[in-house]
């Protein structure tokens, strides 16, 4: 048989939690103080709690509880958008890892998201790892602050191009990958790009009528 999950409206959260408190449903022993802060509760995620009571000394009365068991988090698929990386604060980092990157994305669930890095060659995955972050590093479900992982080897002489993408562990869904550059520890060995001459480097090259701020910024 199928099992349906009835959604609770925001205005009914406090009452629903009060009823659960009365029947002592608290598998994580965290109390019910969050009932006063309904805005902090994700209404698109739920766990199922199963608890068995054994018959007590009085026949016909089941008063001896066993340790409750909870399911993994179940997410409302209708409320989950496709995974999309909108913008990265930077698209390169050292092979040593540990660089802080800010990723802007479409709405994600902070408990069900990872930032995956991987290197692929001829359809084979040569290396993969994930960015390091906590749930608290996911801001308003649309921004993730994470640190880059360490590459499989630090002994490289030239930059390596890998991919970065979002991944949702619950269903394996992924975003379109974006290129990400990992450069050697001694980045001085990299051939610098030729810098285009800046014709505004000297005051006499500032266009007539240009605001003085241009010179102050140079």
Short mmCIF file of N, CA and C in Angstrom, two decimals, residues 89-201:
data_model
loop_
_atom_site.label_atom_id
_atom_site.label_comp_id
_atom_site.label_asym_id
_atom_site.label_seq_id
_atom_site.Cartn_x
_atom_site.Cartn_y
_atom_site.Cartn_z
N UNK A 89 32.62 32.88 -7.30
CA UNK A 89 33.46 34.03 -6.96
C UNK A 89 34.84 33.90 -7.58
N UNK A 90 35.25 32.67 -7.88
CA UNK A 90 36.53 32.42 -8.53
C UNK A 90 36.45 31.07 -9.20
N UNK A 91 37.17 30.89 -10.30
CA UNK A 91 37.14 29.63 -11.04
C UNK A 91 38.51 28.98 -11.09
N UNK A 92 39.36 29.27 -10.11
CA UNK A 92 40.68 28.65 -10.05
C UNK A 92 41.14 28.59 -8.60
N UNK A 93 42.04 27.65 -8.33
CA UNK A 93 42.58 27.49 -6.98
C UNK A 93 43.84 26.65 -7.06
N UNK A 94 44.60 26.63 -5.98
CA UNK A 94 45.81 25.83 -5.91
C UNK A 94 45.47 24.36 -5.73
N UNK A 95 46.37 23.48 -6.19
CA UNK A 95 46.16 22.04 -6.01
C UNK A 95 46.16 21.66 -4.53
N UNK A 96 46.69 22.53 -3.68
CA UNK A 96 46.73 22.24 -2.24
C UNK A 96 45.36 22.31 -1.60
N UNK A 97 44.40 22.97 -2.27
CA UNK A 97 43.05 23.09 -1.71
C UNK A 97 42.98 24.14 -0.61
N UNK A 98 41.80 24.26 -0.02
CA UNK A 98 41.62 25.18 1.10
C UNK A 98 41.23 26.59 0.73
N UNK A 99 41.05 26.87 -0.57
CA UNK A 99 40.67 28.22 -0.97
C UNK A 99 39.17 28.41 -0.79
N UNK A 100 38.77 29.53 -0.23
CA UNK A 100 37.35 29.80 -0.02
C UNK A 100 36.72 30.33 -1.31
N UNK A 101 35.64 29.70 -1.71
CA UNK A 101 34.90 30.07 -2.91
C UNK A 101 33.45 30.30 -2.51
N UNK A 102 32.82 31.29 -3.10
CA UNK A 102 31.39 31.52 -2.90
C UNK A 102 30.66 31.17 -4.19
N UNK A 103 29.70 30.29 -4.07
CA UNK A 103 28.94 29.80 -5.22
C UNK A 103 27.50 30.26 -5.09
N UNK A 104 26.99 30.92 -6.12
CA UNK A 104 25.58 31.32 -6.18
C UNK A 104 24.82 30.31 -7.02
N UNK A 105 23.64 29.93 -6.57
CA UNK A 105 22.91 28.87 -7.25
C UNK A 105 21.41 29.07 -7.12
N UNK A 106 20.66 28.23 -7.83
CA UNK A 106 19.22 28.17 -7.62
C UNK A 106 18.98 27.52 -6.25
N UNK A 107 17.77 27.61 -5.76
CA UNK A 107 17.45 27.18 -4.40
C UNK A 107 17.82 25.71 -4.17
N UNK A 108 18.53 25.46 -3.06
CA UNK A 108 18.93 24.10 -2.68
C UNK A 108 18.57 23.85 -1.22
N UNK A 109 18.53 22.59 -0.85
CA UNK A 109 18.32 22.20 0.55
C UNK A 109 19.69 22.03 1.20
N UNK A 110 19.94 22.76 2.27
CA UNK A 110 21.28 22.76 2.87
C UNK A 110 21.70 21.40 3.39
N UNK A 111 20.74 20.54 3.74
CA UNK A 111 21.08 19.21 4.25
C UNK A 111 21.29 18.20 3.13
N UNK A 112 21.03 18.61 1.89
CA UNK A 112 21.05 17.65 0.78
C UNK A 112 21.74 18.25 -0.43
N UNK A 113 22.94 18.75 -0.24
CA UNK A 113 23.68 19.34 -1.36
C UNK A 113 25.18 19.16 -1.12
N UNK A 114 25.90 18.94 -2.19
CA UNK A 114 27.36 18.87 -2.12
C UNK A 114 27.93 19.56 -3.35
N UNK A 115 29.18 20.03 -3.22
CA UNK A 115 29.88 20.66 -4.33
C UNK A 115 30.95 19.68 -4.79
N UNK A 116 30.74 19.13 -5.97
CA UNK A 116 31.61 18.06 -6.46
C UNK A 116 32.65 18.61 -7.44
N UNK A 117 33.90 18.19 -7.25
CA UNK A 117 34.97 18.45 -8.20
C UNK A 117 35.36 17.11 -8.83
N UNK A 118 35.61 17.11 -10.13
CA UNK A 118 36.06 15.86 -10.75
C UNK A 118 36.87 16.13 -12.01
N UNK A 119 37.76 15.19 -12.29
CA UNK A 119 38.59 15.24 -13.50
C UNK A 119 38.21 14.05 -14.36
N UNK A 120 37.90 14.32 -15.62
CA UNK A 120 37.42 13.27 -16.52
C UNK A 120 38.29 13.24 -17.77
N UNK A 121 38.57 12.03 -18.23
CA UNK A 121 39.36 11.87 -19.45
C UNK A 121 38.84 10.68 -20.23
N UNK A 122 38.40 10.94 -21.45
CA UNK A 122 37.87 9.89 -22.32
C UNK A 122 36.74 9.12 -21.64
N UNK A 123 35.90 9.83 -20.92
CA UNK A 123 34.75 9.20 -20.28
C UNK A 123 35.04 8.51 -18.96
N UNK A 124 36.29 8.57 -18.50
CA UNK A 124 36.66 7.93 -17.24
C UNK A 124 36.98 9.00 -16.18
N UNK A 125 36.52 8.77 -14.97
CA UNK A 125 36.79 9.68 -13.87
C UNK A 125 38.17 9.37 -13.30
N UNK A 126 39.09 10.32 -13.41
CA UNK A 126 40.44 10.14 -12.89
C UNK A 126 40.54 10.56 -11.43
N UNK A 127 39.71 11.52 -11.05
CA UNK A 127 39.77 12.05 -9.68
C UNK A 127 38.46 12.75 -9.37
N UNK A 128 38.01 12.64 -8.13
CA UNK A 128 36.86 13.42 -7.68
C UNK A 128 36.93 13.62 -6.18
N UNK A 129 36.37 14.72 -5.75
CA UNK A 129 36.32 15.06 -4.33
C UNK A 129 35.24 16.12 -4.17
N UNK A 130 34.98 16.52 -2.94
CA UNK A 130 33.93 17.50 -2.69
C UNK A 130 34.49 18.70 -1.93
N UNK A 131 33.85 19.84 -2.14
CA UNK A 131 34.20 21.03 -1.38
C UNK A 131 33.80 20.87 0.08
N UNK A 132 34.52 21.53 0.95
CA UNK A 132 34.28 21.40 2.39
C UNK A 132 33.42 22.56 2.89
N UNK A 133 32.27 22.25 3.48
CA UNK A 133 31.42 23.28 4.08
C UNK A 133 30.44 22.62 5.05
N UNK A 134 29.87 23.45 5.93
CA UNK A 134 28.87 23.00 6.88
C UNK A 134 27.49 23.50 6.43
N UNK A 135 26.44 22.97 7.05
CA UNK A 135 25.09 23.45 6.72
C UNK A 135 24.97 24.95 6.93
N UNK A 136 25.68 25.46 7.93
CA UNK A 136 25.61 26.89 8.23
C UNK A 136 26.27 27.75 7.15
N UNK A 137 27.02 27.10 6.24
CA UNK A 137 27.66 27.84 5.15
C UNK A 137 26.76 27.99 3.94
N UNK A 138 25.53 27.45 4.03
CA UNK A 138 24.55 27.62 2.95
C UNK A 138 23.64 28.78 3.34
N UNK A 139 23.69 29.87 2.57
CA UNK A 139 22.99 31.09 2.93
C UNK A 139 21.70 31.24 2.13
N UNK A 140 20.58 31.27 2.85
CA UNK A 140 19.27 31.49 2.22
C UNK A 140 18.98 30.51 1.09
N UNK A 141 19.64 29.36 1.11
CA UNK A 141 19.44 28.29 0.12
C UNK A 141 19.91 28.65 -1.28
N UNK A 142 20.56 29.79 -1.47
CA UNK A 142 20.97 30.20 -2.82
C UNK A 142 22.46 30.57 -2.90
N UNK A 143 23.20 30.40 -1.82
CA UNK A 143 24.63 30.69 -1.84
C UNK A 143 25.36 29.71 -0.92
N UNK A 144 26.50 29.22 -1.37
CA UNK A 144 27.30 28.27 -0.60
C UNK A 144 28.73 28.79 -0.50
N UNK A 145 29.22 28.89 0.72
CA UNK A 145 30.62 29.25 0.95
C UNK A 145 31.37 27.96 1.31
N UNK A 146 32.33 27.58 0.49
CA UNK A 146 33.03 26.31 0.71
C UNK A 146 34.53 26.49 0.45
N UNK A 147 35.29 25.47 0.84
CA UNK A 147 36.73 25.45 0.57
C UNK A 147 37.05 24.34 -0.42
N UNK A 148 37.94 24.64 -1.35
CA UNK A 148 38.26 23.68 -2.39
C UNK A 148 39.01 22.47 -1.83
N UNK A 149 38.82 21.30 -2.44
CA UNK A 149 39.52 20.10 -1.97
C UNK A 149 40.96 20.04 -2.48
N UNK A 150 41.76 19.22 -1.87
CA UNK A 150 43.13 18.98 -2.30
C UNK A 150 43.11 18.07 -3.53
N UNK A 151 43.92 18.39 -4.51
CA UNK A 151 43.99 17.57 -5.74
C UNK A 151 44.70 16.26 -5.44
N UNK A 152 44.57 15.29 -6.35
CA UNK A 152 45.13 13.95 -6.13
C UNK A 152 46.64 13.93 -6.03
N UNK A 153 47.30 14.94 -6.59
CA UNK A 153 48.75 15.06 -6.47
C UNK A 153 49.13 16.53 -6.47
N UNK A 154 50.17 16.85 -5.71
CA UNK A 154 50.67 18.22 -5.69
C UNK A 154 51.81 18.41 -6.68
N UNK A 155 52.27 17.30 -7.26
CA UNK A 155 53.42 17.35 -8.17
C UNK A 155 52.97 17.59 -9.60
N UNK A 156 52.50 18.77 -9.88
CA UNK A 156 52.16 19.13 -11.26
C UNK A 156 52.95 20.38 -11.64
N UNK A 157 53.27 20.48 -12.93
CA UNK A 157 54.04 21.62 -13.42
C UNK A 157 53.18 22.60 -14.21
N UNK A 158 52.03 22.12 -14.67
CA UNK A 158 51.11 22.97 -15.42
C UNK A 158 49.72 22.87 -14.81
N UNK A 159 48.93 23.86 -15.08
CA UNK A 159 47.56 23.86 -14.56
C UNK A 159 46.76 22.67 -15.08
N UNK A 160 45.84 22.22 -14.28
CA UNK A 160 44.96 21.11 -14.64
C UNK A 160 43.53 21.64 -14.67
N UNK A 161 42.81 21.32 -15.73
CA UNK A 161 41.41 21.72 -15.83
C UNK A 161 40.52 20.58 -15.34
N UNK A 162 39.69 20.88 -14.36
CA UNK A 162 38.73 19.91 -13.84
C UNK A 162 37.33 20.52 -13.96
N UNK A 163 36.35 19.84 -13.43
CA UNK A 163 34.97 20.33 -13.46
C UNK A 163 34.44 20.52 -12.05
N UNK A 164 33.52 21.44 -11.92
CA UNK A 164 32.81 21.65 -10.66
C UNK A 164 31.32 21.59 -10.94
N UNK A 165 30.57 20.95 -10.05
CA UNK A 165 29.12 20.87 -10.22
C UNK A 165 28.47 20.68 -8.86
N UNK A 166 27.19 20.97 -8.79
CA UNK A 166 26.38 20.68 -7.61
C UNK A 166 25.85 19.26 -7.72
N UNK A 167 25.73 18.59 -6.58
CA UNK A 167 25.17 17.25 -6.56
C UNK A 167 24.24 17.11 -5.37
N UNK A 168 23.08 16.47 -5.61
CA UNK A 168 22.10 16.24 -4.56
C UNK A 168 22.17 14.76 -4.16
N UNK A 169 22.72 14.46 -2.99
CA UNK A 169 22.92 13.06 -2.59
C UNK A 169 21.64 12.22 -2.55
N UNK A 170 20.52 12.81 -2.20
CA UNK A 170 19.29 12.02 -2.01
C UNK A 170 18.83 11.33 -3.28
N UNK A 171 19.01 11.97 -4.43
CA UNK A 171 18.57 11.34 -5.68
C UNK A 171 19.66 11.31 -6.75
N UNK A 172 20.86 11.79 -6.41
CA UNK A 172 21.97 11.74 -7.36
C UNK A 172 21.92 12.79 -8.45
N UNK A 173 20.96 13.72 -8.37
CA UNK A 173 20.84 14.75 -9.40
C UNK A 173 22.06 15.68 -9.37
N UNK A 174 22.47 16.15 -10.55
CA UNK A 174 23.63 17.03 -10.65
C UNK A 174 23.31 18.23 -11.53
N UNK A 175 24.08 19.28 -11.35
CA UNK A 175 23.97 20.45 -12.21
C UNK A 175 24.88 20.27 -13.42
N UNK A 176 24.74 21.16 -14.39
CA UNK A 176 25.69 21.17 -15.49
C UNK A 176 27.06 21.56 -14.93
N UNK A 177 28.12 20.86 -15.32
CA UNK A 177 29.44 21.19 -14.78
C UNK A 177 30.01 22.46 -15.39
N UNK A 178 30.85 23.12 -14.62
CA UNK A 178 31.59 24.28 -15.09
C UNK A 178 33.08 23.98 -14.99
N UNK A 179 33.89 24.54 -15.89
CA UNK A 179 35.33 24.30 -15.80
C UNK A 179 35.95 25.01 -14.60
N UNK A 180 36.95 24.37 -14.01
CA UNK A 180 37.64 24.93 -12.85
C UNK A 180 39.12 24.60 -13.00
N UNK A 181 39.97 25.60 -12.80
CA UNK A 181 41.41 25.44 -13.00
C UNK A 181 42.12 25.22 -11.67
N UNK A 182 42.96 24.19 -11.63
CA UNK A 182 43.83 23.94 -10.48
C UNK A 182 45.27 24.21 -10.91
N UNK A 183 45.92 25.16 -10.24
CA UNK A 183 47.26 25.53 -10.66
C UNK A 183 48.31 24.98 -9.68
N UNK A 184 49.57 24.86 -10.12
CA UNK A 184 50.63 24.29 -9.29
C UNK A 184 50.89 25.11 -8.03
N UNK A 185 51.55 24.46 -7.09
CA UNK A 185 51.91 25.17 -5.85
C UNK A 185 52.80 26.36 -6.16
N UNK A 186 53.77 26.16 -7.06
CA UNK A 186 54.65 27.25 -7.46
C UNK A 186 54.08 27.88 -8.71
N UNK A 187 53.09 28.74 -8.53
CA UNK A 187 52.41 29.34 -9.68
C UNK A 187 53.32 30.26 -10.45
N UNK A 188 54.49 30.58 -9.90
CA UNK A 188 55.42 31.45 -10.62
C UNK A 188 55.95 30.77 -11.87
N UNK A 189 55.83 29.43 -11.92
CA UNK A 189 56.31 28.70 -13.09
C UNK A 189 55.35 28.81 -14.26
N UNK A 190 54.15 29.31 -13.99
CA UNK A 190 53.18 29.46 -15.06
C UNK A 190 53.55 30.64 -15.93
N UNK A 191 53.38 30.48 -17.21
CA UNK A 191 53.68 31.56 -18.14
C UNK A 191 52.61 32.62 -18.01
N UNK A 192 52.96 33.84 -17.63
CA UNK A 192 51.94 34.87 -17.44
C UNK A 192 51.35 35.32 -18.76
N UNK A 193 50.08 35.66 -18.70
CA UNK A 193 49.43 36.19 -19.89
C UNK A 193 49.97 37.58 -20.19
N UNK A 194 50.10 37.88 -21.50
CA UNK A 194 50.60 39.19 -21.89
C UNK A 194 49.59 40.27 -21.50
N UNK A 195 50.05 41.23 -20.76
CA UNK A 195 49.17 42.29 -20.28
C UNK A 195 48.99 43.35 -21.36
N UNK A 196 47.76 43.69 -21.64
CA UNK A 196 47.50 44.73 -22.62
C UNK A 196 47.90 46.08 -22.05
N UNK A 197 48.66 46.87 -22.79
CA UNK A 197 49.10 48.17 -22.27
C UNK A 197 47.92 49.03 -21.85
N UNK A 198 48.06 49.67 -20.70
CA UNK A 198 47.01 50.55 -20.19
C UNK A 198 47.38 51.98 -20.55
N UNK A 199 46.65 52.55 -21.48
CA UNK A 199 46.97 53.89 -21.96
C UNK A 199 46.58 54.97 -20.97
N UNK A 200 45.97 54.54 -19.83
CA UNK A 200 45.58 55.53 -18.83
C UNK A 200 46.53 55.51 -17.63
N UNK A 201 47.72 54.91 -17.80
CA UNK A 201 48.63 54.80 -16.67
C UNK A 201 49.18 56.14 -16.22
#
